[in-house]
mmCIF file of C-alpha atoms in Angstrom:
data_model
loop_
_atom_site.group_PDB
_atom_site.id
_atom_site.type_symbol
_atom_site.label_atom_id
_atom_site.label_comp_id
_atom_site.label_asym_id
_atom_site.label_seq_id
_atom_site.Cartn_x
_atom_site.Cartn_y
_atom_site.Cartn_z
ATOM 1 C CA MET A 1 157.108 12.456 175.038
ATOM 2 C CA HIS A 2 153.835 14.482 174.709
ATOM 3 C CA ASP A 3 154.364 17.772 172.960
ATOM 4 C CA LEU A 4 150.635 19.577 173.435
ATOM 5 C CA VAL A 5 148.391 18.963 176.130
ATOM 6 C CA ILE A 6 144.520 19.943 175.421
ATOM 7 C CA PHE A 7 142.419 20.855 178.256
ATOM 8 C CA ASP A 8 138.260 20.451 178.057
ATOM 9 C CA CYS A 9 137.481 23.496 180.036
ATOM 10 C CA ASP A 10 134.114 23.028 182.153
ATOM 11 C CA GLY A 11 135.049 20.622 185.215
ATOM 12 C CA VAL A 12 138.593 20.596 183.900
ATOM 13 C CA LEU A 13 139.555 23.963 184.312
ATOM 14 C CA VAL A 14 137.219 25.370 186.087
ATOM 15 C CA ASP A 15 134.372 23.838 188.261
ATOM 16 C CA SER A 16 131.284 25.269 186.776
ATOM 17 C CA GLU A 17 129.516 22.021 185.642
ATOM 18 C CA THR A 18 127.599 21.894 188.837
ATOM 19 C CA ILE A 19 126.593 25.387 188.644
ATOM 20 C CA SER A 20 125.587 25.216 185.097
ATOM 21 C CA ASN A 21 123.548 22.239 185.509
ATOM 22 C CA GLN A 22 121.788 23.400 188.229
ATOM 23 C CA VAL A 23 120.690 26.291 186.470
ATOM 24 C CA MET A 24 119.479 23.929 183.628
ATOM 25 C CA VAL A 25 117.626 21.906 186.296
ATOM 26 C CA ASP A 26 115.733 24.712 187.307
ATOM 27 C CA ASN A 27 114.905 26.153 183.809
ATOM 28 C CA LEU A 28 113.700 22.849 182.406
ATOM 29 C CA ALA A 29 111.367 22.530 185.486
ATOM 30 C CA GLY A 30 109.744 26.035 184.412
ATOM 31 C CA TYR A 31 108.931 23.957 181.047
ATOM 32 C CA GLY A 32 107.490 20.842 182.741
ATOM 33 C CA LEU A 33 110.760 18.542 182.572
ATOM 34 C CA ASN A 34 111.678 17.649 186.409
ATOM 35 C CA LEU A 35 115.365 16.040 186.215
ATOM 36 C CA SER A 36 117.516 15.877 189.296
ATOM 37 C CA LEU A 37 120.929 17.541 189.265
ATOM 38 C CA GLN A 38 122.912 14.154 189.098
ATOM 39 C CA ASP A 39 120.122 12.908 186.051
ATOM 40 C CA CYS A 40 120.892 16.252 184.202
ATOM 41 C CA MET A 41 124.619 15.599 184.653
ATOM 42 C CA SER A 42 125.128 12.398 183.640
ATOM 43 C CA MET A 43 122.701 13.171 180.507
ATOM 44 C CA PHE A 44 124.272 16.403 179.167
ATOM 45 C CA VAL A 45 127.822 16.591 180.364
ATOM 46 C CA GLY A 46 130.073 17.393 177.509
ATOM 47 C CA GLY A 47 127.407 17.710 175.152
ATOM 48 C CA THR A 48 126.028 20.899 173.281
ATOM 49 C CA MET A 49 123.026 23.115 174.233
ATOM 50 C CA SER A 50 121.056 22.283 171.000
ATOM 51 C CA GLY A 51 121.767 19.038 172.007
ATOM 52 C CA VAL A 52 120.118 19.428 175.414
ATOM 53 C CA ARG A 53 117.240 21.408 173.815
ATOM 54 C CA ASP A 54 116.307 18.498 171.362
ATOM 55 C CA THR A 55 116.461 16.027 174.101
ATOM 56 C CA ALA A 56 114.762 17.975 176.670
ATOM 57 C CA ARG A 57 111.760 18.438 173.699
ATOM 58 C CA LYS A 58 111.914 14.622 173.080
ATOM 59 C CA MET A 59 111.653 14.188 176.975
ATOM 60 C CA GLY A 60 108.254 16.505 176.807
ATOM 61 C CA ALA A 61 109.729 19.954 177.549
ATOM 62 C CA ASP A 62 107.959 22.815 175.680
ATOM 63 C CA LEU A 63 110.762 24.751 175.092
ATOM 64 C CA PRO A 64 110.856 28.092 172.760
ATOM 65 C CA ASP A 65 112.514 28.588 169.587
ATOM 66 C CA ASP A 66 115.203 30.982 171.647
ATOM 67 C CA TRP A 67 115.672 28.525 174.463
ATOM 68 C CA THR A 68 119.126 28.435 173.897
ATOM 69 C CA GLU A 69 119.671 31.831 174.141
ATOM 70 C CA GLN A 70 117.725 32.164 177.093
ATOM 71 C CA ILE A 71 119.664 29.287 179.043
ATOM 72 C CA TYR A 72 123.119 30.845 177.781
ATOM 73 C CA ALA A 73 122.175 34.313 179.598
ATOM 74 C CA GLN A 74 120.644 32.397 182.465
ATOM 75 C CA ILE A 75 124.047 30.655 183.104
ATOM 76 C CA TYR A 76 126.326 33.500 182.183
ATOM 77 C CA ASP A 77 124.763 35.344 184.809
ATOM 78 C CA VAL A 78 125.365 32.278 187.428
ATOM 79 C CA LEU A 79 128.796 31.900 186.233
ATOM 80 C CA ARG A 80 129.521 35.707 186.929
ATOM 81 C CA ALA A 81 128.983 35.281 190.266
ATOM 82 C CA GLY A 82 131.962 33.058 190.610
ATOM 83 C CA VAL A 83 133.315 29.853 189.437
ATOM 84 C CA PRO A 84 136.249 27.950 191.398
ATOM 85 C CA VAL A 85 139.148 26.810 189.559
ATOM 86 C CA ILE A 86 139.545 23.142 189.481
ATOM 87 C CA PRO A 87 142.233 22.006 192.250
ATOM 88 C CA GLY A 88 145.568 21.681 190.999
ATOM 89 C CA ILE A 89 145.157 23.439 187.626
ATOM 90 C CA PRO A 90 147.433 26.707 188.498
ATOM 91 C CA GLU A 91 150.337 24.394 189.434
ATOM 92 C CA LEU A 92 149.857 21.931 186.517
ATOM 93 C CA LEU A 93 150.179 25.007 184.045
ATOM 94 C CA SER A 94 152.835 26.398 185.861
ATOM 95 C CA HIS A 95 154.496 22.984 185.383
ATOM 96 C CA LEU A 96 153.985 22.650 181.753
ATOM 97 C CA GLU A 97 155.439 26.223 180.884
ATOM 98 C CA GLU A 98 158.513 25.481 183.151
ATOM 99 C CA GLN A 99 158.792 22.060 180.927
ATOM 100 C CA GLY A 100 158.113 23.946 177.559
ATOM 101 C CA ILE A 101 155.132 22.199 176.824
ATOM 102 C CA PRO A 102 152.439 24.300 175.060
ATOM 103 C CA PHE A 103 148.647 23.912 176.194
ATOM 104 C CA CYS A 104 145.297 24.944 174.927
ATOM 105 C CA VAL A 105 141.638 24.557 175.696
ATOM 106 C CA ALA A 106 139.273 23.075 173.426
ATOM 107 C CA SER A 107 135.493 22.984 174.423
ATOM 108 C CA ASN A 108 131.866 22.254 173.332
ATOM 109 C CA GLY A 109 131.124 25.723 174.571
ATOM 110 C CA ARG A 110 131.286 29.296 173.332
ATOM 111 C CA ARG A 111 134.157 31.606 173.658
ATOM 112 C CA GLU A 112 132.204 34.335 175.638
ATOM 113 C CA LYS A 113 131.233 31.459 178.060
ATOM 114 C CA MET A 114 135.118 30.730 178.748
ATOM 115 C CA GLN A 115 135.725 34.179 179.174
ATOM 116 C CA ILE A 116 133.289 34.595 181.613
ATOM 117 C CA THR A 117 134.759 31.527 183.617
ATOM 118 C CA LEU A 118 138.320 31.941 182.744
ATOM 119 C CA GLY A 119 138.554 35.620 183.472
ATOM 120 C CA GLN A 120 137.872 35.213 186.930
ATOM 121 C CA ASN A 121 140.805 33.857 188.064
ATOM 122 C CA GLY A 122 144.192 34.773 185.930
ATOM 123 C CA LEU A 123 143.178 31.542 183.495
ATOM 124 C CA TRP A 124 142.272 33.713 180.479
ATOM 125 C CA ASP A 125 145.634 35.742 180.219
ATOM 126 C CA ARG A 126 147.161 31.779 179.862
ATOM 127 C CA PHE A 127 144.417 30.783 177.160
ATOM 128 C CA GLN A 128 142.931 33.308 175.422
ATOM 129 C CA ASP A 129 145.098 33.029 172.102
ATOM 130 C CA VAL A 130 144.690 29.036 172.213
ATOM 131 C CA ILE A 131 141.244 28.717 172.408
ATOM 132 C CA PHE A 132 139.481 26.258 170.193
ATOM 133 C CA SER A 133 135.570 26.275 170.669
ATOM 134 C CA ALA A 134 133.079 24.281 168.611
ATOM 135 C CA HIS A 135 131.012 27.134 167.828
ATOM 136 C CA GLU A 136 133.873 28.439 165.613
ATOM 137 C CA VAL A 137 135.627 25.451 164.731
ATOM 138 C CA GLY A 138 132.270 23.924 163.409
ATOM 139 C CA SER A 139 133.034 20.360 165.021
ATOM 140 C CA ALA A 140 131.725 19.453 168.521
ATOM 141 C CA LYS A 141 132.412 16.626 170.499
ATOM 142 C CA PRO A 142 132.205 13.508 170.283
ATOM 143 C CA ALA A 143 133.452 13.880 166.972
ATOM 144 C CA PRO A 144 137.260 14.368 166.820
ATOM 145 C CA GLY A 145 137.615 17.584 164.864
ATOM 146 C CA LEU A 146 137.938 19.758 167.612
ATOM 147 C CA PHE A 147 140.831 18.190 169.138
ATOM 148 C CA GLN A 148 142.200 17.455 165.554
ATOM 149 C CA THR A 149 142.217 21.468 164.620
ATOM 150 C CA ALA A 150 144.005 21.861 167.948
ATOM 151 C CA ALA A 151 146.644 19.440 167.222
ATOM 152 C CA GLN A 152 146.914 20.985 163.880
ATOM 153 C CA HIS A 153 147.644 24.661 164.956
ATOM 154 C CA PHE A 154 150.381 23.642 167.241
ATOM 155 C CA GLY A 155 151.767 20.831 164.646
ATOM 156 C CA ALA A 156 151.631 18.509 167.544
ATOM 157 C CA LYS A 157 152.549 14.571 166.997
ATOM 158 C CA SER A 158 151.778 13.236 170.505
ATOM 159 C CA PRO A 159 149.004 15.597 172.014
ATOM 160 C CA VAL A 160 147.330 14.202 175.230
ATOM 161 C CA VAL A 161 144.078 15.501 176.025
ATOM 162 C CA ILE A 162 142.691 15.994 179.632
ATOM 163 C CA GLU A 163 138.746 15.455 179.940
ATOM 164 C CA ASP A 164 135.770 14.805 182.192
ATOM 165 C CA SER A 165 133.003 13.712 179.952
ATOM 166 C CA ALA A 166 132.086 10.567 178.034
ATOM 167 C CA ASN A 167 131.621 12.775 174.785
ATOM 168 C CA GLY A 168 135.227 14.485 175.488
ATOM 169 C CA VAL A 169 136.871 10.792 175.895
ATOM 170 C CA THR A 170 135.121 9.498 172.870
ATOM 171 C CA ALA A 171 136.523 12.429 170.600
ATOM 172 C CA ALA A 172 140.214 11.986 172.020
ATOM 173 C CA ILE A 173 139.922 8.529 171.455
ATOM 174 C CA ARG A 174 138.508 8.934 167.629
ATOM 175 C CA ALA A 175 141.465 11.351 167.456
ATOM 176 C CA GLN A 176 143.637 8.826 168.079
ATOM 177 C CA MET A 177 144.923 10.739 171.143
ATOM 178 C CA ARG A 178 145.946 9.700 174.698
ATOM 179 C CA CYS A 179 143.079 10.985 177.211
ATOM 180 C CA LEU A 180 143.278 11.360 180.960
ATOM 181 C CA ALA A 181 140.084 11.591 182.518
ATOM 182 C CA TYR A 182 139.431 13.732 185.515
ATOM 183 C CA ALA A 183 137.007 11.902 187.671
ATOM 184 C CA PRO A 184 137.193 13.350 191.384
ATOM 185 C CA HIS A 185 133.471 12.269 192.432
ATOM 186 C CA ASP A 186 133.250 9.052 191.050
ATOM 187 C CA ASP A 187 135.488 5.980 189.854
ATOM 188 C CA GLY A 188 135.390 6.958 186.103
ATOM 189 C CA ALA A 189 134.264 3.650 185.015
ATOM 190 C CA ARG A 190 132.324 4.759 182.376
ATOM 191 C CA MET A 191 135.473 6.800 181.112
ATOM 192 C CA ALA A 192 137.797 4.155 181.479
ATOM 193 C CA GLY A 193 135.209 1.797 179.284
ATOM 194 C CA LEU A 194 135.976 4.122 176.487
ATOM 195 C CA GLY A 195 139.564 4.041 176.855
ATOM 196 C CA ALA A 196 140.797 6.685 178.998
ATOM 197 C CA GLU A 197 142.951 6.601 182.167
ATOM 198 C CA VAL A 198 141.474 7.702 184.961
ATOM 199 C CA ILE A 199 143.077 10.807 187.503
ATOM 200 C CA ARG A 200 141.607 11.798 190.614
ATOM 201 C CA HIS A 201 143.895 14.844 191.065
ATOM 202 C CA MET A 202 145.578 17.483 188.605
ATOM 203 C CA LYS A 203 148.651 16.911 190.755
ATOM 204 C CA ASP A 204 148.885 13.289 189.453
ATOM 205 C CA VAL A 205 149.384 14.713 185.565
ATOM 206 C CA PRO A 206 152.987 15.535 185.524
ATOM 207 C CA ARG A 207 153.875 11.421 186.489
ATOM 208 C CA LEU A 208 151.396 10.347 183.837
ATOM 209 C CA LEU A 209 153.385 12.472 181.304
ATOM 210 C CA GLY A 210 156.598 11.095 182.089
ATOM 211 C CA HIS A 211 158.066 14.325 183.974
#
Protein backbone atom coordinates (compact mmCIF):
# COMPACT_ATOMS: atom_id res chain seq x y z
CA MET A 1 0.00 0.00 0.00
CA HIS A 2 1.39 3.41 -0.96
CA ASP A 3 1.77 5.87 1.90
CA LEU A 4 2.40 9.05 -0.11
CA VAL A 5 1.49 10.40 -3.55
CA ILE A 6 3.99 12.90 -4.98
CA PHE A 7 2.58 15.04 -7.79
CA ASP A 8 4.55 17.03 -10.32
CA CYS A 9 2.87 20.41 -10.86
CA ASP A 10 2.91 21.61 -14.47
CA GLY A 11 1.12 19.17 -16.74
CA VAL A 12 -0.01 16.97 -13.84
CA LEU A 13 -2.01 19.24 -11.53
CA VAL A 14 -2.55 22.14 -13.91
CA ASP A 15 -2.47 22.32 -17.71
CA SER A 16 0.24 24.98 -17.84
CA GLU A 17 2.90 23.35 -20.02
CA THR A 18 1.43 24.37 -23.38
CA ILE A 19 0.87 27.94 -22.21
CA SER A 20 4.39 28.31 -20.79
CA ASN A 21 6.09 26.75 -23.78
CA GLN A 22 4.23 28.99 -26.24
CA VAL A 23 5.59 31.99 -24.34
CA MET A 24 9.09 30.51 -24.68
CA VAL A 25 8.62 29.88 -28.41
CA ASP A 26 7.59 33.51 -28.97
CA ASN A 27 10.37 34.84 -26.76
CA LEU A 28 13.16 32.76 -28.30
CA ALA A 29 12.06 33.73 -31.80
CA GLY A 30 12.89 37.30 -30.81
CA TYR A 31 16.47 36.15 -30.16
CA GLY A 32 16.83 34.37 -33.47
CA LEU A 33 15.88 30.83 -32.41
CA ASN A 34 12.80 29.55 -34.20
CA LEU A 35 11.23 26.46 -32.66
CA SER A 36 7.83 24.86 -33.11
CA LEU A 37 5.70 24.43 -30.00
CA GLN A 38 6.11 20.67 -30.33
CA ASP A 39 9.90 20.94 -30.54
CA CYS A 40 10.00 23.27 -27.56
CA MET A 41 7.89 20.94 -25.43
CA SER A 42 9.81 17.81 -26.39
CA MET A 43 13.11 19.48 -25.51
CA PHE A 44 12.22 21.43 -22.41
CA VAL A 45 9.22 19.97 -20.54
CA GLY A 46 10.39 18.69 -17.18
CA GLY A 47 13.64 20.61 -17.24
CA THR A 48 14.85 23.81 -15.59
CA MET A 49 14.81 27.33 -16.98
CA SER A 50 18.59 27.59 -16.65
CA GLY A 51 18.76 24.42 -18.75
CA VAL A 52 16.51 26.02 -21.37
CA ARG A 53 18.78 29.08 -21.39
CA ASP A 54 21.95 27.03 -21.83
CA THR A 55 20.47 24.87 -24.58
CA ALA A 56 19.03 27.86 -26.43
CA ARG A 57 22.40 29.58 -26.37
CA LYS A 58 24.08 26.49 -27.78
CA MET A 59 21.50 26.52 -30.56
CA GLY A 60 22.42 30.10 -31.44
CA ALA A 61 20.07 32.29 -29.39
CA ASP A 62 21.77 35.47 -28.20
CA LEU A 63 20.17 35.59 -24.75
CA PRO A 64 20.92 38.38 -22.26
CA ASP A 65 22.25 37.64 -18.79
CA ASP A 66 18.87 38.37 -17.18
CA TRP A 67 16.96 36.11 -19.58
CA THR A 68 15.66 33.67 -16.94
CA GLU A 69 14.09 36.51 -14.94
CA GLN A 70 12.69 37.98 -18.16
CA ILE A 71 11.06 34.72 -19.27
CA TYR A 72 9.69 33.97 -15.82
CA ALA A 73 8.02 37.39 -15.73
CA GLN A 74 6.47 36.83 -19.18
CA ILE A 75 5.23 33.34 -18.28
CA TYR A 76 3.78 34.50 -14.96
CA ASP A 77 1.83 37.28 -16.71
CA VAL A 78 0.27 34.79 -19.11
CA LEU A 79 -0.43 32.20 -16.42
CA ARG A 80 -2.25 34.79 -14.29
CA ALA A 81 -4.79 35.08 -17.11
CA GLY A 82 -5.96 31.55 -16.37
CA VAL A 83 -4.70 27.98 -16.12
CA PRO A 84 -7.07 25.00 -16.33
CA VAL A 85 -6.90 22.18 -13.79
CA ILE A 86 -6.01 18.77 -15.23
CA PRO A 87 -9.26 16.77 -15.56
CA GLY A 88 -9.89 14.46 -12.62
CA ILE A 89 -7.41 16.09 -10.22
CA PRO A 90 -9.96 17.54 -7.74
CA GLU A 91 -11.70 14.18 -7.54
CA LEU A 92 -8.41 12.31 -7.10
CA LEU A 93 -7.31 14.61 -4.28
CA SER A 94 -10.66 14.14 -2.54
CA HIS A 95 -10.27 10.38 -2.89
CA LEU A 96 -6.79 10.44 -1.36
CA GLU A 97 -8.06 12.58 1.52
CA GLU A 98 -10.89 10.11 2.14
CA GLN A 99 -8.40 7.24 2.15
CA GLY A 100 -6.08 9.09 4.53
CA ILE A 101 -3.19 9.04 2.05
CA PRO A 102 -1.01 12.16 2.22
CA PHE A 103 0.06 13.94 -0.95
CA CYS A 104 2.43 16.73 -1.93
CA VAL A 105 3.86 18.48 -4.97
CA ALA A 106 7.51 18.28 -6.04
CA SER A 107 8.45 20.50 -8.97
CA ASN A 108 11.46 22.00 -10.71
CA GLY A 109 9.42 25.22 -10.82
CA ARG A 110 9.53 28.09 -8.38
CA ARG A 111 7.11 28.34 -5.45
CA GLU A 112 5.81 31.69 -6.74
CA LYS A 113 4.89 30.09 -10.06
CA MET A 114 2.98 27.34 -8.24
CA GLN A 115 1.21 29.96 -6.16
CA ILE A 116 -0.03 31.54 -9.41
CA THR A 117 -1.10 28.29 -11.09
CA LEU A 118 -2.49 26.49 -8.03
CA GLY A 119 -3.95 29.63 -6.52
CA GLN A 120 -6.60 30.05 -9.20
CA ASN A 121 -8.53 26.88 -8.58
CA GLY A 122 -8.51 25.91 -4.91
CA LEU A 123 -5.44 23.68 -5.21
CA TRP A 124 -3.11 26.06 -3.37
CA ASP A 125 -5.02 25.52 -0.11
CA ARG A 126 -4.41 21.79 -0.40
CA PHE A 127 -0.72 22.02 -1.28
CA GLN A 128 0.73 25.21 0.22
CA ASP A 129 2.21 23.44 3.26
CA VAL A 130 3.59 20.47 1.29
CA ILE A 131 5.41 22.08 -1.63
CA PHE A 132 8.90 20.93 -2.59
CA SER A 133 10.58 23.20 -5.15
CA ALA A 134 13.93 22.41 -6.72
CA HIS A 135 14.84 26.07 -6.15
CA GLU A 136 14.54 25.54 -2.39
CA VAL A 137 15.64 21.92 -2.05
CA GLY A 138 18.71 22.46 -4.22
CA SER A 139 18.15 19.35 -6.34
CA ALA A 140 16.35 19.35 -9.69
CA LYS A 141 14.95 16.47 -11.73
CA PRO A 142 16.29 14.22 -13.26
CA ALA A 143 18.30 13.92 -10.02
CA PRO A 144 16.35 11.97 -7.37
CA GLY A 145 16.92 14.37 -4.47
CA LEU A 146 13.68 16.32 -4.80
CA PHE A 147 11.52 13.20 -4.49
CA GLN A 148 13.73 11.75 -1.75
CA THR A 149 13.38 14.95 0.28
CA ALA A 150 9.59 14.83 -0.06
CA ALA A 151 9.44 11.19 1.03
CA GLN A 152 11.72 11.83 4.00
CA HIS A 153 9.52 14.72 5.13
CA PHE A 154 6.56 12.36 5.39
CA GLY A 155 8.52 9.35 6.57
CA ALA A 156 7.08 7.51 3.57
CA LYS A 157 8.30 3.98 2.86
CA SER A 158 6.30 3.35 -0.33
CA PRO A 159 5.66 6.60 -2.22
CA VAL A 160 4.28 6.78 -5.74
CA VAL A 161 5.12 9.63 -8.14
CA ILE A 162 2.81 11.05 -10.81
CA GLU A 163 4.78 12.70 -13.62
CA ASP A 164 4.44 13.84 -17.22
CA SER A 165 8.05 14.21 -18.38
CA ALA A 166 11.06 12.03 -19.08
CA ASN A 167 13.11 14.00 -16.53
CA GLY A 168 10.47 13.44 -13.88
CA VAL A 169 10.19 9.73 -14.59
CA THR A 170 13.98 9.40 -14.50
CA ALA A 171 14.10 11.14 -11.11
CA ALA A 172 11.43 8.82 -9.71
CA ILE A 173 13.13 5.67 -10.98
CA ARG A 174 16.48 6.85 -9.62
CA ALA A 175 14.76 7.41 -6.27
CA GLN A 176 13.48 3.80 -6.53
CA MET A 177 9.87 4.96 -6.51
CA ARG A 178 6.95 3.68 -8.52
CA CYS A 179 6.02 6.20 -11.22
CA LEU A 180 2.72 6.75 -13.02
CA ALA A 181 3.23 8.77 -16.21
CA TYR A 182 0.33 10.94 -17.30
CA ALA A 183 0.24 10.98 -21.11
CA PRO A 184 -3.10 12.34 -22.38
CA HIS A 185 -1.81 13.42 -25.79
CA ASP A 186 0.44 10.56 -26.95
CA ASP A 187 1.20 6.92 -26.15
CA GLY A 188 3.72 7.79 -23.45
CA ALA A 189 6.22 5.37 -25.00
CA ARG A 190 9.26 7.42 -24.03
CA MET A 191 8.23 7.50 -20.37
CA ALA A 192 7.22 3.84 -20.42
CA GLY A 193 10.65 3.01 -21.78
CA LEU A 194 12.19 4.69 -18.75
CA GLY A 195 10.21 2.51 -16.36
CA ALA A 196 6.91 4.32 -15.78
CA GLU A 197 3.36 2.96 -15.98
CA VAL A 198 1.42 5.12 -18.44
CA ILE A 199 -1.99 6.51 -17.51
CA ARG A 200 -4.41 8.32 -19.79
CA HIS A 201 -6.68 9.86 -17.15
CA MET A 202 -6.40 10.70 -13.47
CA LYS A 203 -9.45 8.54 -12.75
CA ASP A 204 -7.17 5.54 -13.42
CA VAL A 205 -4.98 6.33 -10.40
CA PRO A 206 -7.11 4.88 -7.54
CA ARG A 207 -7.31 1.51 -9.29
CA LEU A 208 -3.56 1.43 -9.82
CA LEU A 209 -3.01 2.33 -6.18
CA GLY A 210 -5.09 -0.68 -5.20
CA HIS A 211 -8.23 1.05 -3.94
